[in-house]
């Protein structure tokens, strides 16, 4: 049979268009492909543990491989609340901290729609296997926040001891904000009793009470404490602005506690800045702050043990920081520093001496209370060597101070000796009284003689 093709066609193999003829072309039937992971996905979502066990027995099985390009087996099991499958996967080496799109299995469990006790069992298994509690996804939301959002009271009560209550997401929302936004009054009650900050503001400037008022959640408003007059840390406490701030030891009375701006810096770096007002109210200086104990923190109205523990941990980390000699400025004879520059260098040295002295006092009080554990002879030897180096540094500082003092006159140009001034004033006053008395005496004698003459 002849086949008629368009005139421009010169190849029988390269043309797929229409043709006329007696041959019939039967359309091909579509072949439906089943994803190789579909059966496994159906098993983990439906809770079929036997298929999961059979899969894990295969030599080529990768327990942490994403299914269908998404979550892992452990993520799916946590999300759907299948306790036995979660237990099986963890016992076979599933990673409890495996992230998929920044989501961990613990986040999947805390955001599960399963019953509270089921979610609690899964969360406890994950934590026992080393799941990190204080981790956030790309939006800044932590597992604890997910538990507050979905109202898992048992999980909230379990994680609250390890979770950082003041952690914020990308919108500046703490766990308390999430609980209020999702109308979870029981969770709000737990957070308030645990000491969550009820006065913190999100990035839009709204406080938790304002969010509850906006949504009309009056039962939550009854749980939140009433607004009180907030203490504001004085602005002169937060920066070094006067000479008394830089060298407080030269002044008998100053309004600002010694080196208080450094306390603000330490608390800010530890994300504990909301406790700054406690130290400001009681006028705590840097030395007192660096040697704080649990009892001392209780006396300045930090009542919750969790908060005191957080502050003490921040102090421990501060004292463990290594010193660098390069970070301390030096006065060199070749440099042409102004008097102000030299004064600031010396003031910095004085502050460092206070810090080092506080660290030594901190070590001593922890040794006395046996909180540092047994101390080896090697550690003692290293401490002695460090003290020797410290003494050498102090001697060099003394030499530099004497060298700078050699340029000063015996008495400053504006020196005033108040004792000598008062003594001179008394002497002048006596001299005036003597002159007045002498003049009066002469006058009386002259009057008497004049009367006799008359």
Coordinates of C-alpha atoms in Angstrom, one line a residue:
X1 CA 0.0 0.0 0.0
X2 CA 1.1 3.5 -0.8
X3 CA 1.6 6.0 2.1
X4 CA 1.1 9.6 1.4
X5 CA 3.4 12.0 3.2
X6 CA 3.9 15.7 3.0
X7 CA 6.2 16.7 0.1
X8 CA 9.0 18.1 2.4
X9 CA 9.4 14.9 4.2
X10 CA 12.5 13.1 3.2
X11 CA 12.8 10.5 6.0
X12 CA 10.4 7.7 7.0
X13 CA 11.9 7.6 10.5
X14 CA 11.8 11.2 11.5
X15 CA 8.2 12.0 10.7
X16 CA 5.5 11.5 13.3
X17 CA 2.6 13.4 11.7
X18 CA -0.6 12.2 10.0
X19 CA -0.7 9.7 7.2
X20 CA -3.2 7.9 5.1
X21 CA -3.3 4.2 4.7
X22 CA -4.8 1.0 5.9
X23 CA -2.6 0.5 9.0
X24 CA -4.3 1.2 12.3
X25 CA -2.4 2.7 15.2
X26 CA -3.6 1.7 18.6
X27 CA -3.1 4.2 21.3
X28 CA -0.8 3.0 24.1
X29 CA -2.3 2.6 27.5
X30 CA -0.9 4.8 30.4
X31 CA 1.3 2.9 32.8
X32 CA 0.6 3.8 36.4
X33 CA 3.8 3.8 38.4
X34 CA 3.7 3.2 42.1
X35 CA 6.3 5.1 44.1
X36 CA 8.7 2.7 45.7
X37 CA 8.2 4.4 49.0
X38 CA 4.4 4.4 48.8
X39 CA 3.9 1.1 50.7
X40 CA 6.3 2.2 53.4
X41 CA 4.7 5.6 53.6
X42 CA 1.2 4.0 54.0
X43 CA 2.5 1.7 56.7
X44 CA 4.1 4.4 58.8
X45 CA 1.1 6.7 58.5
X46 CA -1.4 3.9 59.2
X47 CA 0.6 2.4 62.1
X48 CA 1.5 -0.9 60.4
X49 CA 4.6 -1.8 62.5
X50 CA 5.1 -5.2 60.8
X51 CA 5.9 -3.7 57.4
X52 CA 8.2 -1.2 59.2
X53 CA 10.1 -4.1 60.9
X54 CA 10.3 -6.0 57.6
X55 CA 11.8 -2.9 55.9
X56 CA 14.4 -2.5 58.7
X57 CA 15.5 -6.1 58.3
X58 CA 16.6 -5.4 54.7
X59 CA 20.4 -4.9 54.4
X60 CA 20.0 -1.8 52.2
X61 CA 17.5 -0.1 54.5
X62 CA 18.4 3.5 55.3
X63 CA 16.3 4.4 58.4
X64 CA 16.9 8.1 58.1
X65 CA 16.2 8.4 54.4
X66 CA 13.4 10.8 53.5
X67 CA 10.3 9.2 52.1
X68 CA 9.0 10.5 48.8
X69 CA 11.4 13.4 49.1
X70 CA 9.9 14.5 52.4
X71 CA 10.0 13.5 56.0
X72 CA 11.7 10.4 57.4
X73 CA 10.0 7.5 59.0
X74 CA 10.6 8.9 62.5
X75 CA 9.1 12.3 61.5
X76 CA 5.9 10.6 60.1
X77 CA 5.6 8.3 63.1
X78 CA 5.9 11.2 65.6
X79 CA 3.5 13.3 63.6
X80 CA 0.8 10.6 63.5
X81 CA 1.3 9.5 67.1
X82 CA 2.4 5.9 66.6
X83 CA 4.3 5.1 69.8
X84 CA 5.3 1.6 69.0
X85 CA 6.8 2.6 65.6
X86 CA 8.7 5.5 67.2
X87 CA 10.1 3.1 69.8
X88 CA 11.1 0.6 67.1
X89 CA 12.8 3.2 65.0
X90 CA 14.7 4.7 67.9
X91 CA 15.9 1.3 69.0
X92 CA 17.2 0.6 65.5
X93 CA 19.3 3.8 65.4
X94 CA 17.0 6.5 64.0
X95 CA 18.4 9.9 64.5
X96 CA 16.2 11.9 67.0
X97 CA 17.8 15.2 65.8
X98 CA 17.5 14.6 62.0
X99 CA 16.2 17.8 60.4
X100 CA 14.1 18.0 57.3
X101 CA 13.4 21.5 56.2
X102 CA 14.6 22.6 59.7
X103 CA 11.9 20.4 61.4
X104 CA 13.1 17.8 63.9
X105 CA 11.2 14.7 65.1
X106 CA 10.6 16.4 68.4
X107 CA 8.9 19.3 66.7
X108 CA 6.7 16.8 64.7
X109 CA 5.7 15.1 67.9
X110 CA 4.9 18.4 69.7
X111 CA 2.8 19.5 66.8
X112 CA 1.0 16.2 66.5
X113 CA -2.8 16.0 66.7
X114 CA -2.7 12.8 68.7
X115 CA -3.9 12.6 72.3
X116 CA -1.9 14.2 75.1
X117 CA -0.6 11.1 76.8
X118 CA 0.4 9.5 73.5
X119 CA 2.4 12.6 72.5
X120 CA 4.0 12.7 76.0
X121 CA 5.2 9.1 75.6
X122 CA 6.8 9.9 72.3
X123 CA 8.4 13.1 73.5
X124 CA 9.9 11.3 76.5
X125 CA 11.4 8.6 74.3
X126 CA 12.9 11.2 72.0
X127 CA 14.4 13.2 74.9
X128 CA 15.8 10.0 76.5
X129 CA 17.5 9.3 73.2
X130 CA 19.2 12.8 73.1
X131 CA 16.7 14.9 71.2
X132 CA 17.6 18.6 71.6
X133 CA 14.9 20.6 73.3
X134 CA 16.1 24.2 72.7
X135 CA 16.3 24.1 68.9
X136 CA 14.3 26.1 66.5
X137 CA 13.1 25.8 62.9
X138 CA 13.7 28.4 60.1
X139 CA 10.8 30.5 61.6
X140 CA 12.4 30.4 65.1
X141 CA 9.7 28.1 66.5
X142 CA 10.9 25.6 69.1
X143 CA 9.4 22.2 70.1
X144 CA 8.2 23.8 73.4
X145 CA 6.4 26.5 71.4
X146 CA 4.7 23.8 69.2
X147 CA 3.5 22.0 72.4
X148 CA 2.1 25.3 73.7
X149 CA 0.4 26.0 70.4
X150 CA -1.4 22.6 70.3
X151 CA -2.2 22.6 74.0
X152 CA -0.3 19.4 75.0
X153 CA -0.4 20.1 78.7
X154 CA 1.6 16.9 79.7
X155 CA 4.4 17.8 77.2
X156 CA 4.5 21.4 78.4
X157 CA 4.8 20.3 82.0
X158 CA 7.6 17.8 81.0
X159 CA 9.6 20.2 78.8
X160 CA 9.3 23.3 80.9
X161 CA 12.3 22.4 83.1
X162 CA 14.6 22.1 80.1
X163 CA 13.1 24.7 77.7
X164 CA 14.2 28.3 77.6
X165 CA 11.0 30.2 78.4
X166 CA 12.2 33.5 77.0
X167 CA 13.2 32.1 73.6
X168 CA 11.6 34.1 70.7
X169 CA 10.7 33.2 67.2
X170 CA 11.3 35.5 64.2
X171 CA 8.4 37.7 65.1
X172 CA 9.6 38.2 68.7
X173 CA 7.0 35.8 70.1
X174 CA 7.7 33.7 73.2
X175 CA 5.9 30.5 74.1
X176 CA 3.5 32.6 76.2
X177 CA 2.5 34.6 73.1
X178 CA 1.8 31.4 71.1
X179 CA -0.3 30.0 74.0
X180 CA -2.4 33.2 74.1
X181 CA -2.7 33.5 70.4
X182 CA -4.1 29.9 70.2
X183 CA -6.4 30.3 73.2
X184 CA -4.7 27.8 75.5
X185 CA -5.6 29.1 79.0
X186 CA -4.3 26.1 80.8
X187 CA -0.9 26.3 79.1
X188 CA -0.8 30.1 79.9
X189 CA -1.5 29.2 83.6
X190 CA 1.5 26.8 83.6
X191 CA 3.8 29.3 82.0
X192 CA 2.8 32.1 84.3
X193 CA 3.4 29.9 87.4
X194 CA 6.8 28.9 85.9
X195 CA 7.9 32.5 85.8
X196 CA 7.4 33.4 82.1
X197 CA 7.9 37.1 81.5
X198 CA 4.4 38.6 81.2
X199 CA 5.7 42.1 80.4
X200 CA 7.9 41.2 77.4
X201 CA 6.9 42.9 74.1
X202 CA 6.9 41.3 70.7
X203 CA 8.5 43.1 67.6
X204 CA 5.3 45.1 67.1
X205 CA 5.5 46.4 70.7
X206 CA 2.5 44.4 72.0
X207 CA 2.6 42.8 75.5
X208 CA 0.8 39.4 76.2
X209 CA -2.1 41.2 77.9
X210 CA -2.7 43.4 74.9
X211 CA -2.8 40.3 72.6
X212 CA -5.3 38.6 74.9
X213 CA -7.4 41.8 75.0
X214 CA -7.3 42.1 71.2
X215 CA -8.7 38.6 70.8
X216 CA -11.2 38.9 73.6
X217 CA -9.8 36.0 75.6
X218 CA -11.0 37.2 79.0
X219 CA -10.3 33.9 80.8
X220 CA -6.7 34.3 79.8
X221 CA -6.7 37.9 81.0
X222 CA -7.8 36.7 84.5
X223 CA -4.8 34.4 84.6
X224 CA -2.3 37.1 83.6
X225 CA -1.2 39.3 86.4
X226 CA -2.5 42.9 86.4
X227 CA -0.3 45.6 85.0
X228 CA 2.0 47.2 87.5
X229 CA 4.1 50.3 87.4
X230 CA 7.3 49.2 85.8
X231 CA 10.7 50.1 87.2
X232 CA 12.9 51.7 84.6
X233 CA 16.6 51.4 85.0
X234 CA 18.1 54.9 85.0
X235 CA 19.9 55.8 81.7
X236 CA 23.1 56.8 83.5
X237 CA 23.3 53.1 84.7
X238 CA 23.7 51.9 81.1
X239 CA 26.8 53.7 79.8
X240 CA 30.1 55.2 80.9
X241 CA 29.5 58.9 80.6
X242 CA 31.4 60.6 83.5
X243 CA 34.8 60.3 85.1
X244 CA 33.2 58.7 88.2
X245 CA 31.9 55.9 85.9
X246 CA 35.3 55.1 84.6
X247 CA 37.2 55.4 87.9
X248 CA 34.6 54.9 90.6
X249 CA 37.3 54.3 93.3
X250 CA 38.3 58.0 93.2
X251 CA 34.9 59.1 94.4
X252 CA 33.4 58.4 97.8
X253 CA 29.8 58.7 96.7
X254 CA 28.5 58.0 93.2
X255 CA 24.9 57.5 91.9
X256 CA 25.9 54.6 89.6
X257 CA 27.2 51.3 91.1
X258 CA 30.7 50.6 90.1
X259 CA 31.0 49.3 86.5
X260 CA 27.2 48.7 86.2
X261 CA 27.2 49.0 82.4
X262 CA 29.2 45.8 82.2
X263 CA 26.5 44.0 84.2
X264 CA 24.0 45.1 81.5
X265 CA 26.4 43.7 78.8
X266 CA 26.8 40.3 80.5
X267 CA 23.0 39.9 81.0
X268 CA 22.3 41.0 77.5
X269 CA 24.7 38.5 75.9
X270 CA 23.1 35.8 78.1
X271 CA 19.6 36.9 77.0
X272 CA 18.7 37.6 80.7
X273 CA 18.4 41.4 80.4
X274 CA 15.0 41.4 82.1
X275 CA 16.7 40.8 85.4
X276 CA 18.8 43.9 85.1
X277 CA 16.2 45.9 87.1
X278 CA 16.7 43.6 90.1
X279 CA 20.4 44.5 90.2
X280 CA 19.7 48.1 89.5
X281 CA 17.2 48.4 92.4
X282 CA 19.6 47.0 94.9
X283 CA 22.6 49.0 93.5
X284 CA 24.7 45.9 92.8
X285 CA 28.2 46.7 91.5
X286 CA 30.3 44.5 89.1
X287 CA 32.2 42.8 91.9
X288 CA 29.1 41.8 93.8
X289 CA 27.4 40.7 90.5
X290 CA 30.3 38.4 89.5
X291 CA 30.3 36.7 93.0
X292 CA 26.6 36.1 93.2
X293 CA 25.3 32.9 94.8
X294 CA 21.9 31.4 94.9
X295 CA 21.2 32.9 98.4
X296 CA 22.3 36.4 97.2
X297 CA 20.1 36.2 94.1
X298 CA 17.1 35.3 96.4
X299 CA 17.7 38.4 98.5
X300 CA 17.4 40.7 95.4
X301 CA 13.9 39.3 94.6
X302 CA 14.8 36.7 92.0
X303 CA 12.5 34.1 93.5
X304 CA 12.3 31.3 91.0
X305 CA 15.0 28.7 91.2
X306 CA 15.0 28.3 87.4
X307 CA 15.9 32.0 86.9
X308 CA 18.6 31.9 89.5
X309 CA 20.1 28.8 87.8
X310 CA 20.2 30.6 84.5
X311 CA 22.0 33.6 86.0
X312 CA 24.5 31.4 87.8
X313 CA 25.2 29.5 84.6
X314 CA 25.8 32.7 82.8
X315 CA 28.3 33.8 85.5
X316 CA 30.1 30.4 85.3
X317 CA 30.5 30.8 81.6
X318 CA 31.8 34.3 82.1
X319 CA 34.4 33.2 84.6
X320 CA 35.5 30.3 82.3
X321 CA 36.3 32.7 79.4
X322 CA 40.1 32.8 78.7
X323 CA 41.9 36.1 79.0
X324 CA 43.9 37.5 76.2
X325 CA 46.8 39.8 76.9
X326 CA 46.3 41.4 73.5
X327 CA 42.9 42.8 74.7
X328 CA 44.5 44.9 77.4
X329 CA 45.9 48.3 76.2
X330 CA 49.4 49.3 77.1
X331 CA 51.2 52.7 77.5
X332 CA 54.4 52.9 75.5
X333 CA 57.0 55.6 75.7
X334 CA 57.1 55.9 71.9
X335 CA 53.3 56.5 71.6
X336 CA 52.0 60.0 71.6
X337 CA 48.9 59.4 73.7
X338 CA 47.0 62.3 75.2
X339 CA 46.4 62.6 78.9
X340 CA 42.8 61.5 78.4
X341 CA 43.9 58.4 76.4
X342 CA 46.3 57.4 79.2
X343 CA 43.6 58.0 81.8
X344 CA 41.2 55.7 80.0
X345 CA 43.9 53.0 79.7
X346 CA 44.5 53.1 83.4
X347 CA 40.8 53.0 84.1
X348 CA 40.5 49.9 81.9
X349 CA 43.3 48.3 83.9
X350 CA 41.5 49.1 87.2
X351 CA 38.3 47.5 85.9
X352 CA 40.3 44.4 84.8
X353 CA 41.8 44.2 88.3
X354 CA 38.3 44.2 89.7
X355 CA 37.2 41.4 87.4
X356 CA 40.2 39.3 88.1
X357 CA 39.7 39.8 91.8
X358 CA 36.1 38.8 91.5
X359 CA 37.0 35.6 89.6
X360 CA 39.5 34.7 92.3
X361 CA 36.8 35.3 95.0
X362 CA 34.3 33.3 92.9
X363 CA 36.7 30.3 92.7
X364 CA 37.4 30.6 96.5
X365 CA 33.8 30.5 97.5
X366 CA 33.0 27.6 95.2
X367 CA 36.0 25.6 96.5
X368 CA 34.8 26.2 100.1
X369 CA 31.3 24.9 99.3
X370 CA 32.9 22.0 97.3
X371 CA 31.0 22.9 94.1
X372 CA 34.1 22.5 91.9
X373 CA 34.7 18.9 92.9
X374 CA 38.1 17.4 93.8
X375 CA 41.1 19.5 92.7
X376 CA 44.2 17.8 91.4
X377 CA 47.7 18.8 92.2
X378 CA 48.2 19.7 88.5
X379 CA 45.4 22.3 88.8
X380 CA 46.8 23.7 91.9
X381 CA 50.2 24.0 90.2
X382 CA 48.7 25.8 87.2
X383 CA 46.8 28.2 89.6
X384 CA 50.1 29.1 91.4
X385 CA 51.8 29.7 88.1
X386 CA 48.9 31.9 87.0
X387 CA 49.0 33.9 90.3
X388 CA 52.8 34.5 89.7
X389 CA 52.1 35.8 86.3
X390 CA 49.2 37.9 87.7
X391 CA 51.6 39.5 90.3
X392 CA 54.1 40.3 87.5
X393 CA 51.3 42.0 85.6
X394 CA 50.3 44.0 88.6
X395 CA 54.0 45.1 89.2
X396 CA 54.2 46.2 85.6
X397 CA 51.0 48.2 86.1
X398 CA 52.5 49.8 89.2
X399 CA 55.6 50.7 87.3
X400 CA 53.6 52.3 84.5
X401 CA 51.6 54.2 87.0
X402 CA 54.7 55.5 88.7
X403 CA 56.1 56.5 85.3
X404 CA 53.0 58.5 84.5
X405 CA 53.0 60.0 88.0
X406 CA 56.6 61.2 87.4
X407 CA 55.2 63.8 84.9
X408 CA 52.9 65.3 87.5
X409 CA 53.9 68.2 89.8
X410 CA 54.0 67.6 93.5
X411 CA 50.7 69.3 93.8
X412 CA 48.1 69.6 91.1
X413 CA 47.6 73.1 89.8
X414 CA 44.1 73.2 91.2
X415 CA 45.0 71.5 94.5
X416 CA 43.2 72.9 97.5
X417 CA 44.2 71.9 101.0
X418 CA 41.0 72.7 103.0
X419 CA 42.8 72.3 106.4
X420 CA 45.4 74.9 105.5
X421 CA 42.8 77.2 104.1
X422 CA 40.6 77.0 107.2
X423 CA 43.7 77.5 109.4
X424 CA 44.7 80.6 107.4
X425 CA 41.2 82.0 107.6
X426 CA 41.2 81.5 111.4
X427 CA 44.6 83.2 111.7
X428 CA 43.4 86.2 109.6
X429 CA 40.3 86.4 111.8
X430 CA 42.3 86.5 115.0
X431 CA 44.6 89.1 113.5
X432 CA 41.5 91.3 112.7
X433 CA 40.1 90.8 116.2
X434 CA 43.5 91.8 117.7
X435 CA 43.6 94.9 115.6
X436 CA 40.0 95.8 116.5
X437 CA 40.7 95.2 120.2
X438 CA 43.9 97.3 120.1
X439 CA 42.1 100.1 118.3
X440 CA 39.3 100.1 120.9
X441 CA 41.8 100.0 123.8
X442 CA 43.7 103.0 122.4
X443 CA 40.4 104.9 121.9
X444 CA 39.3 104.2 125.5
X445 CA 42.6 105.4 126.9
X446 CA 42.5 108.6 124.7
X447 CA 38.9 109.4 125.9
X448 CA 39.9 108.9 129.6
X449 CA 42.9 111.2 129.2
X450 CA 40.8 113.8 127.4
X451 CA 38.2 113.9 130.2
X452 CA 41.0 114.5 132.8
X453 CA 42.3 117.3 130.7
X454 CA 38.9 119.0 130.7

